[in-house]
PDB file of C-alpha atoms in Angstrom:
ATOM      1  CA  GLN O   1       0.045  -0.100   0.028  1.00 92.00           C
ATOM      2  CA  VAL O   2       1.675   3.246  -1.056  1.00 95.00           C
ATOM      3  CA  HIS O   3       2.191   5.682   2.168  1.00 97.00           C
ATOM      4  CA  LEU O   4       3.301   9.514   1.708  1.00 97.00           C
ATOM      5  CA  GLN O   5       5.186  10.989   4.353  1.00 97.00           C
ATOM      6  CA  GLN O   6       5.539  14.530   4.916  1.00 98.00           C
ATOM      7  CA  TRP O   7       7.642  16.474   6.504  1.00 97.00           C
ATOM      8  CA  GLY O   8       9.016  20.500   6.978  1.00 97.00           C
ATOM      9  CA  ALA O   9       9.457  23.541   9.022  1.00 94.00           C
ATOM     10  CA  GLY O  10       6.198  24.325  10.488  1.00 93.00           C
ATOM     11  CA  LEU O  11       6.664  28.009  11.758  1.00 98.00           C
ATOM     12  CA  LEU O  12       8.126  30.281   9.269  1.00 98.00           C
ATOM     13  CA  LYS O  13       9.077  34.435   9.353  1.00 98.00           C
ATOM     14  CA  PRO O  14       7.761  36.319   6.336  1.00 98.00           C
ATOM     15  CA  SER O  15       9.892  36.594   3.319  1.00 97.00           C
ATOM     16  CA  GLU O  16      11.300  33.251   4.144  1.00 98.00           C
ATOM     17  CA  THR O  17      10.810  30.044   2.005  1.00 98.00           C
ATOM     18  CA  LEU O  18       8.450  26.916   2.451  1.00 98.00           C
ATOM     19  CA  SER O  19      10.235  23.824   2.123  1.00 98.00           C
ATOM     20  CA  LEU O  20       8.380  20.408   2.497  1.00 98.00           C
ATOM     21  CA  THR O  21       9.460  16.971   1.486  1.00 98.00           C
ATOM     22  CA  CYS O  22       6.993  14.040   0.641  1.00 98.00           C
ATOM     23  CA  ALA O  23       7.933  10.730   0.661  1.00 98.00           C
ATOM     24  CA  VAL O  24       6.486   7.961  -1.213  1.00 97.00           C
ATOM     25  CA  SER O  25       7.039   4.413   0.251  1.00 97.00           C
ATOM     26  CA  GLY O  26       4.927   1.063  -0.875  1.00 96.00           C
ATOM     27  CA  GLY O  27       5.410   2.496  -4.806  1.00 94.00           C
ATOM     28  CA  SER O  28       6.641   3.682  -7.524  1.00 92.00           C
ATOM     29  CA  VAL O  29       7.012   7.962  -8.230  1.00 93.00           C
ATOM     30  CA  SER O  30       7.457   7.093 -11.935  1.00 90.00           C
ATOM     31  CA  GLY O  31       4.601   6.672 -13.427  1.00 89.00           C
ATOM     32  CA  TYR O  32       2.462   9.266 -11.560  1.00 94.00           C
ATOM     33  CA  TYR O  33       1.990  13.013 -11.260  1.00 95.00           C
ATOM     34  CA  TRP O  34       2.258  14.072  -7.909  1.00 97.00           C
ATOM     35  CA  THR O  35       0.824  16.986  -6.526  1.00 97.00           C
ATOM     36  CA  TRP O  36       1.249  19.640  -3.866  1.00 98.00           C
ATOM     37  CA  ILE O  37      -1.876  20.888  -2.310  1.00 98.00           C
ATOM     38  CA  ARG O  38      -2.777  23.782   0.632  1.00 98.00           C
ATOM     39  CA  GLN O  39      -5.668  24.376   2.663  1.00 97.00           C
ATOM     40  CA  THR O  40      -5.521  28.179   3.815  1.00 96.00           C
ATOM     41  CA  PRO O  41      -8.136  30.050   5.839  1.00 94.00           C
ATOM     42  CA  GLY O  42      -8.174  32.993   3.179  1.00 92.00           C
ATOM     43  CA  LYS O  43      -8.584  30.650  -0.091  1.00 94.00           C
ATOM     44  CA  GLY O  44      -9.767  27.054   1.275  1.00 94.00           C
ATOM     45  CA  VAL O  45      -8.062  24.284  -0.988  1.00 96.00           C
ATOM     46  CA  GLU O  46      -5.877  25.371  -3.643  1.00 97.00           C
ATOM     47  CA  TRP O  47      -4.265  23.568  -5.966  1.00 96.00           C
ATOM     48  CA  ILE O  48      -0.280  24.655  -6.137  1.00 98.00           C
ATOM     49  CA  GLY O  49       1.448  22.510  -8.358  1.00 97.00           C
ATOM     50  CA  GLU O  50       2.341  19.299  -9.719  1.00 96.00           C
ATOM     51  CA  ILE O  51       5.580  17.338 -11.111  1.00 96.00           C
ATOM     52  CA  ASN O  52       5.613  13.963 -13.422  1.00 94.00           C
ATOM     53  CA  PRO O  53       9.312  13.048 -12.406  1.00 93.00           C
ATOM     54  CA  HIS O  54       9.229  10.356 -14.995  1.00 90.00           C
ATOM     55  CA  SER O  55       9.731  13.667 -17.397  1.00 90.00           C
ATOM     56  CA  GLY O  56      10.112  16.444 -15.190  1.00 90.00           C
ATOM     57  CA  TYR O  57       7.558  17.534 -16.636  1.00 92.00           C
ATOM     58  CA  THR O  58       6.178  20.945 -13.955  1.00 95.00           C
ATOM     59  CA  ASN O  59       2.877  22.431 -13.851  1.00 94.00           C
ATOM     60  CA  TYR O  60       2.017  25.147 -11.399  1.00 96.00           C
ATOM     61  CA  ASN O  61      -0.419  27.289  -9.758  1.00 96.00           C
ATOM     62  CA  PRO O  62      -0.852  30.632 -12.185  1.00 95.00           C
ATOM     63  CA  SER O  63      -0.961  32.699  -8.854  1.00 95.00           C
ATOM     64  CA  LEU O  64       1.665  30.960  -7.384  1.00 97.00           C
ATOM     65  CA  GLU O  65       4.098  30.130  -9.852  1.00 97.00           C
ATOM     66  CA  SER O  66       6.285  32.943  -9.588  1.00 97.00           C
ATOM     67  CA  ARG O  67       7.195  31.251  -6.359  1.00 98.00           C
ATOM     68  CA  VAL O  68       7.178  27.502  -6.343  1.00 98.00           C
ATOM     69  CA  THR O  69       9.069  24.985  -7.103  1.00 98.00           C
ATOM     70  CA  ILE O  70       8.103  21.611  -7.236  1.00 98.00           C
ATOM     71  CA  SER O  71      11.123  18.934  -7.571  1.00 97.00           C
ATOM     72  CA  ALA O  72      11.438  15.167  -7.592  1.00 96.00           C
ATOM     73  CA  ASP O  73      13.908  13.080  -6.983  1.00 95.00           C
ATOM     74  CA  THR O  74      13.201   9.545  -8.194  1.00 94.00           C
ATOM     75  CA  SER O  75      16.608   7.943  -6.271  1.00 94.00           C
ATOM     76  CA  THR O  76      14.909   8.745  -2.992  1.00 96.00           C
ATOM     77  CA  LYS O  77      11.451   8.667  -4.090  1.00 96.00           C
ATOM     78  CA  GLN O  78      10.556  12.259  -2.576  1.00 97.00           C
ATOM     79  CA  LEU O  79       9.326  15.117  -3.538  1.00 97.00           C
ATOM     80  CA  SER O  80       9.853  18.270  -2.550  1.00 98.00           C
ATOM     81  CA  LEU O  81       7.848  21.405  -2.324  1.00 98.00           C
ATOM     82  CA  LYS O  82       9.616  25.264  -2.403  1.00 98.00           C
ATOM     83  CA  LEU O  83       7.351  28.400  -1.878  1.00 98.00           C
ATOM     84  CA  ASN O  84       9.892  31.465  -1.484  1.00 97.00           C
ATOM     85  CA  SER O  85       9.031  34.888  -0.146  1.00 98.00           C
ATOM     86  CA  VAL O  86       5.647  33.443   2.220  1.00 98.00           C
ATOM     87  CA  ALA O  87       3.506  35.904   3.922  1.00 98.00           C
ATOM     88  CA  ALA O  88       0.686  35.311   6.283  1.00 97.00           C
ATOM     89  CA  ALA O  89      -1.512  34.429   3.572  1.00 97.00           C
ATOM     90  CA  ASP O  90       0.438  31.164   3.168  1.00 98.00           C
ATOM     91  CA  THR O  91      -0.294  29.814   6.714  1.00 98.00           C
ATOM     92  CA  GLY O  92      -2.524  26.569   6.565  1.00 98.00           C
ATOM     93  CA  VAL O  93      -2.401  22.863   5.767  1.00 97.00           C
ATOM     94  CA  TYR O  94      -0.211  21.697   2.773  1.00 98.00           C
ATOM     95  CA  TYR O  95      -0.287  18.730   1.646  1.00 98.00           C
ATOM     96  CA  CYS O  96       1.306  16.176  -1.147  1.00 98.00           C
ATOM     97  CA  ALA O  97      -0.922  13.341  -3.257  1.00 98.00           C
ATOM     98  CA  ARG O  98      -0.794  11.096  -6.182  1.00 97.00           C
ATOM     99  CA  GLY O  99      -2.350  11.348  -9.442  1.00 94.00           C
ATOM    100  CA  SER O 100      -2.388   9.397 -12.478  1.00 87.00           C
ATOM    101  CA  GLY O 101      -0.342   9.158 -14.919  1.00 78.00           C
ATOM    102  CA  GLY O 102      -1.316   9.982 -18.933  1.00 80.00           C
ATOM    103  CA  LEU O 103      -2.369  12.541 -20.271  1.00 82.00           C
ATOM    104  CA  ARG O 104      -5.352  15.014 -19.035  1.00 82.00           C
ATOM    105  CA  PRO O 105      -8.204  15.056 -18.451  1.00 86.00           C
ATOM    106  CA  LEU O 106      -9.155  12.043 -20.173  1.00 84.00           C
ATOM    107  CA  TYR O 107      -6.276   9.884 -18.163  1.00 87.00           C
ATOM    108  CA  PHE O 108      -6.849  11.474 -14.909  1.00 88.00           C
ATOM    109  CA  TYR O 109      -8.536   9.480 -11.815  1.00 93.00           C
ATOM    110  CA  GLY O 110      -8.508  11.315  -9.571  1.00 94.00           C
ATOM    111  CA  LEU O 111      -5.907  12.161  -6.589  1.00 96.00           C
ATOM    112  CA  ASP O 112      -5.842   8.426  -5.004  1.00 96.00           C
ATOM    113  CA  VAL O 113      -3.262   8.625  -2.379  1.00 97.00           C
ATOM    114  CA  TRP O 114      -3.006  11.760   0.585  1.00 97.00           C
ATOM    115  CA  GLY O 115      -0.226  12.720   2.626  1.00 97.00           C
ATOM    116  CA  GLN O 116      -1.467  13.678   5.984  1.00 95.00           C
ATOM    117  CA  GLY O 117      -0.624  17.342   5.581  1.00 97.00           C
ATOM    118  CA  THR O 118       1.729  19.661   7.297  1.00 97.00           C
ATOM    119  CA  THR O 119       0.657  22.722   8.884  1.00 98.00           C
ATOM    120  CA  VAL O 120       2.627  25.456   8.430  1.00 98.00           C
ATOM    121  CA  THR O 121       2.560  29.041   9.932  1.00 98.00           C
ATOM    122  CA  VAL O 122       3.957  31.977   8.758  1.00 98.00           C
ATOM    123  CA  SER O 123       3.786  34.494  11.895  1.00 97.00           C
ATOM    124  CA  SER O 124       6.965  37.586  12.625  1.00 96.00           C
TER     125      SER O 124
ATOM    126  CA  ASP P   1      -9.917  30.261 -13.118  1.00 90.00           C
ATOM    127  CA  ILE P   2     -12.961  28.180 -13.033  1.00 96.00           C
ATOM    128  CA  GLN P   3     -14.955  28.725  -9.721  1.00 97.00           C
ATOM    129  CA  MET P   4     -16.899  26.013  -8.005  1.00 98.00           C
ATOM    130  CA  THR P   5     -18.938  26.692  -6.061  1.00 98.00           C
ATOM    131  CA  GLN P   6     -20.776  23.769  -3.573  1.00 98.00           C
ATOM    132  CA  SER P   7     -23.978  24.009  -1.564  1.00 97.00           C
ATOM    133  CA  PRO P   8     -24.978  23.773   1.027  1.00 98.00           C
ATOM    134  CA  SER P   9     -21.751  24.734   3.008  1.00 98.00           C
ATOM    135  CA  THR P  10     -23.298  22.818   5.842  1.00 98.00           C
ATOM    136  CA  LEU P  11     -25.554  20.162   5.639  1.00 97.00           C
ATOM    137  CA  SER P  12     -27.370  18.498   9.135  1.00 97.00           C
ATOM    138  CA  ALA P  13     -28.630  15.303   8.800  1.00 97.00           C
ATOM    139  CA  SER P  14     -29.394  11.904  10.628  1.00 96.00           C
ATOM    140  CA  VAL P  15     -27.689   8.214   9.832  1.00 97.00           C
ATOM    141  CA  GLY P  16     -30.195   6.514   7.565  1.00 97.00           C
ATOM    142  CA  ASP P  17     -30.864  10.037   5.982  1.00 97.00           C
ATOM    143  CA  ARG P  18     -30.460  10.613   1.834  1.00 98.00           C
ATOM    144  CA  VAL P  19     -28.374  12.699   1.603  1.00 98.00           C
ATOM    145  CA  THR P  20     -27.236  15.971  -1.618  1.00 98.00           C
ATOM    146  CA  ILE P  21     -24.348  17.786  -2.368  1.00 98.00           C
ATOM    147  CA  ALA P  22     -23.953  20.313  -4.511  1.00 98.00           C
ATOM    148  CA  CYS P  23     -21.069  21.713  -6.765  1.00 98.00           C
ATOM    149  CA  ARG P  24     -21.472  24.002  -9.782  1.00 98.00           C
ATOM    150  CA  ALA P  25     -18.703  24.857 -11.889  1.00 98.00           C
ATOM    151  CA  SER P  26     -18.620  28.534 -13.409  1.00 98.00           C
ATOM    152  CA  GLN P  27     -18.081  27.159 -16.798  1.00 97.00           C
ATOM    153  CA  SER P  28     -18.322  23.801 -18.430  1.00 98.00           C
ATOM    154  CA  ILE P  29     -15.968  21.048 -17.359  1.00 97.00           C
ATOM    155  CA  ARG P  30     -17.842  18.461 -18.977  1.00 97.00           C
ATOM    156  CA  ASN P  31     -17.297  15.536 -16.603  1.00 96.00           C
ATOM    157  CA  TRP P  32     -14.178  16.386 -15.412  1.00 96.00           C
ATOM    158  CA  LEU P  33     -15.007  16.381 -11.939  1.00 97.00           C
ATOM    159  CA  ALA P  34     -13.891  14.369  -8.787  1.00 98.00           C
ATOM    160  CA  TRP P  35     -14.595  14.016  -4.857  1.00 98.00           C
ATOM    161  CA  TYR P  36     -13.462  13.954  -1.662  1.00 98.00           C
ATOM    162  CA  GLN P  37     -13.833  13.015   1.790  1.00 98.00           C
ATOM    163  CA  HIS P  38     -12.290  14.876   4.469  1.00 97.00           C
ATOM    164  CA  LYS P  39     -12.093  14.104   7.996  1.00 96.00           C
ATOM    165  CA  PRO P  40     -10.136  16.272  10.768  1.00 90.00           C
ATOM    166  CA  GLY P  41      -6.372  15.561  10.989  1.00 89.00           C
ATOM    167  CA  LYS P  42      -6.351  12.691   8.469  1.00 93.00           C
ATOM    168  CA  ALA P  43      -5.629  12.464   4.842  1.00 93.00           C
ATOM    169  CA  PRO P  44      -8.745  13.144   2.337  1.00 95.00           C
ATOM    170  CA  ARG P  45     -10.232  10.109   0.908  1.00 97.00           C
ATOM    171  CA  LEU P  46     -11.066   9.765  -3.199  1.00 98.00           C
ATOM    172  CA  LEU P  47     -14.562   9.410  -3.697  1.00 98.00           C
ATOM    173  CA  MET P  48     -15.533  10.243  -7.233  1.00 97.00           C
ATOM    174  CA  TYR P  49     -13.944  10.969 -10.455  1.00 97.00           C
ATOM    175  CA  LYS P  50     -15.298  12.110 -13.568  1.00 97.00           C
ATOM    176  CA  ALA P  51     -17.653  12.864 -12.177  1.00 98.00           C
ATOM    177  CA  SER P  52     -19.841   9.448 -11.447  1.00 98.00           C
ATOM    178  CA  THR P  53     -16.624   6.707 -11.725  1.00 97.00           C
ATOM    179  CA  LEU P  54     -16.440   5.588  -7.521  1.00 98.00           C
ATOM    180  CA  GLU P  55     -13.045   5.232  -6.548  1.00 97.00           C
ATOM    181  CA  SER P  56     -12.225   1.029  -5.578  1.00 96.00           C
ATOM    182  CA  GLY P  57     -13.453  -0.152  -2.217  1.00 96.00           C
ATOM    183  CA  VAL P  58     -15.803   3.230  -1.798  1.00 98.00           C
ATOM    184  CA  PRO P  59     -19.340   1.814  -0.607  1.00 98.00           C
ATOM    185  CA  SER P  60     -22.309   2.050  -3.080  1.00 98.00           C
ATOM    186  CA  ARG P  61     -23.910   4.409  -0.906  1.00 98.00           C
ATOM    187  CA  PHE P  62     -21.969   6.720  -2.547  1.00 98.00           C
ATOM    188  CA  SER P  63     -22.993   7.985  -6.120  1.00 98.00           C
ATOM    189  CA  GLY P  64     -22.238  11.400  -8.095  1.00 98.00           C
ATOM    190  CA  SER P  65     -23.552  12.452 -11.255  1.00 98.00           C
ATOM    191  CA  GLY P  66     -24.066  15.453 -13.910  1.00 98.00           C
ATOM    192  CA  PHE P  67     -22.154  16.923 -16.873  1.00 98.00           C
ATOM    193  CA  GLY P  68     -21.183  20.358 -17.755  1.00 98.00           C
ATOM    194  CA  THR P  69     -21.480  22.898 -15.246  1.00 98.00           C
ATOM    195  CA  ASP P  70     -24.081  21.199 -12.582  1.00 98.00           C
ATOM    196  CA  PHE P  71     -23.083  17.958 -10.429  1.00 98.00           C
ATOM    197  CA  THR P  72     -24.293  16.158  -7.250  1.00 98.00           C
ATOM    198  CA  LEU P  73     -22.867  13.728  -4.762  1.00 98.00           C
ATOM    199  CA  THR P  74     -25.302  11.557  -3.075  1.00 98.00           C
ATOM    200  CA  ILE P  75     -25.033   9.317  -0.116  1.00 98.00           C
ATOM    201  CA  SER P  76     -28.125   7.318  -0.466  1.00 98.00           C
ATOM    202  CA  SER P  77     -27.945   6.269   3.598  1.00 97.00           C
ATOM    203  CA  LEU P  78     -25.894   8.259   5.520  1.00 97.00           C
ATOM    204  CA  GLN P  79     -23.080   6.103   8.419  1.00 97.00           C
ATOM    205  CA  PRO P  80     -22.036   7.355  11.147  1.00 95.00           C
ATOM    206  CA  ASP P  81     -18.476   7.081   9.544  1.00 96.00           C
ATOM    207  CA  ASP P  82     -19.486   9.948   6.373  1.00 97.00           C
ATOM    208  CA  PHE P  83     -19.943  12.961   8.698  1.00 95.00           C
ATOM    209  CA  ALA P  84     -16.993  14.768   7.028  1.00 97.00           C
ATOM    210  CA  ILE P  85     -16.458  17.675   4.726  1.00 98.00           C
ATOM    211  CA  TYR P  86     -17.258  16.865   1.091  1.00 98.00           C
ATOM    212  CA  TYR P  87     -14.616  18.710  -1.443  1.00 98.00           C
ATOM    213  CA  CYS P  88     -15.419  18.776  -5.609  1.00 98.00           C
ATOM    214  CA  GLN P  89     -12.740  19.366  -7.620  1.00 98.00           C
ATOM    215  CA  GLN P  90     -11.987  20.112 -11.280  1.00 97.00           C
ATOM    216  CA  TYR P  91      -9.468  19.447 -13.599  1.00 95.00           C
ATOM    217  CA  ASN P  92     -11.261  20.364 -16.858  1.00 94.00           C
ATOM    218  CA  THR P  93      -8.217  22.687 -17.537  1.00 89.00           C
ATOM    219  CA  TYR P  94      -4.489  22.667 -16.543  1.00 84.00           C
ATOM    220  CA  SER P  95      -5.269  25.160 -12.969  1.00 89.00           C
ATOM    221  CA  TRP P  96      -7.221  22.473 -11.158  1.00 94.00           C
ATOM    222  CA  THR P  97      -9.590  24.306  -8.209  1.00 96.00           C
ATOM    223  CA  PHE P  98     -11.676  23.058  -5.803  1.00 97.00           C
ATOM    224  CA  GLY P  99     -14.920  24.158  -4.146  1.00 98.00           C
ATOM    225  CA  GLN P 100     -15.406  25.466  -0.693  1.00 97.00           C
ATOM    226  CA  GLY P 101     -16.004  22.075   0.598  1.00 98.00           C
ATOM    227  CA  THR P 102     -19.643  20.919   2.632  1.00 98.00           C
ATOM    228  CA  LYS P 103     -19.751  19.932   6.133  1.00 98.00           C
ATOM    229  CA  VAL P 104     -22.135  16.857   6.539  1.00 98.00           C
ATOM    230  CA  GLU P 105     -22.516  16.905  10.481  1.00 96.00           C
ATOM    231  CA  ILE P 106     -25.043  15.053  12.663  1.00 90.00           C
ATOM    232  CA  LYS P 107     -28.623  16.278  13.238  1.00 90.00           C
TER     233      LYS P 107
END
């Protein structure tokens, strides 16, 4: 059974860089898209972006694209999220999740495996 | 961005009730819609994709319908394990968006 374990700094000051890691166990990272999603008080549930580790393809939410980097290390089966220049509006719970590989939207079958979430607070 | 609007925001119901949650898209998303269940402190759970395709392992009391802009998630007979928050998600475009959630609480 695939399991996603997340970790990262939970308390940041404004202008710092959010850095989270999502480790995949019980399955492969290849053949899937890996997504980061967050839930904030201001915007609710928000898609941040995704990566296909096999192709290196990334796709970001246009509203966050200038500050976000999603990467993957297939050798360690870890996904990474970096969000720079954080502000209070970035406070929330961040999730990694797995989506099916293949042409979208025809071969997207939902986000079927999720991490437990990491709470991030941005405060001075 | 496509805006997703769910209604109601909160729904009070009893065990055994039939429950329907609505999700409306600001423009047509064909049937590229997923539903998730989320309980506090737990990982969200995929219920449905392509508007009406039940994810493996999800009880058959859950069903989905709709096409274009209007969608529904129905729980035919609410069970104690179903009290949670439900979200819809569109994936018609390359910038996915979610509804604001519907909380199903005990009446």
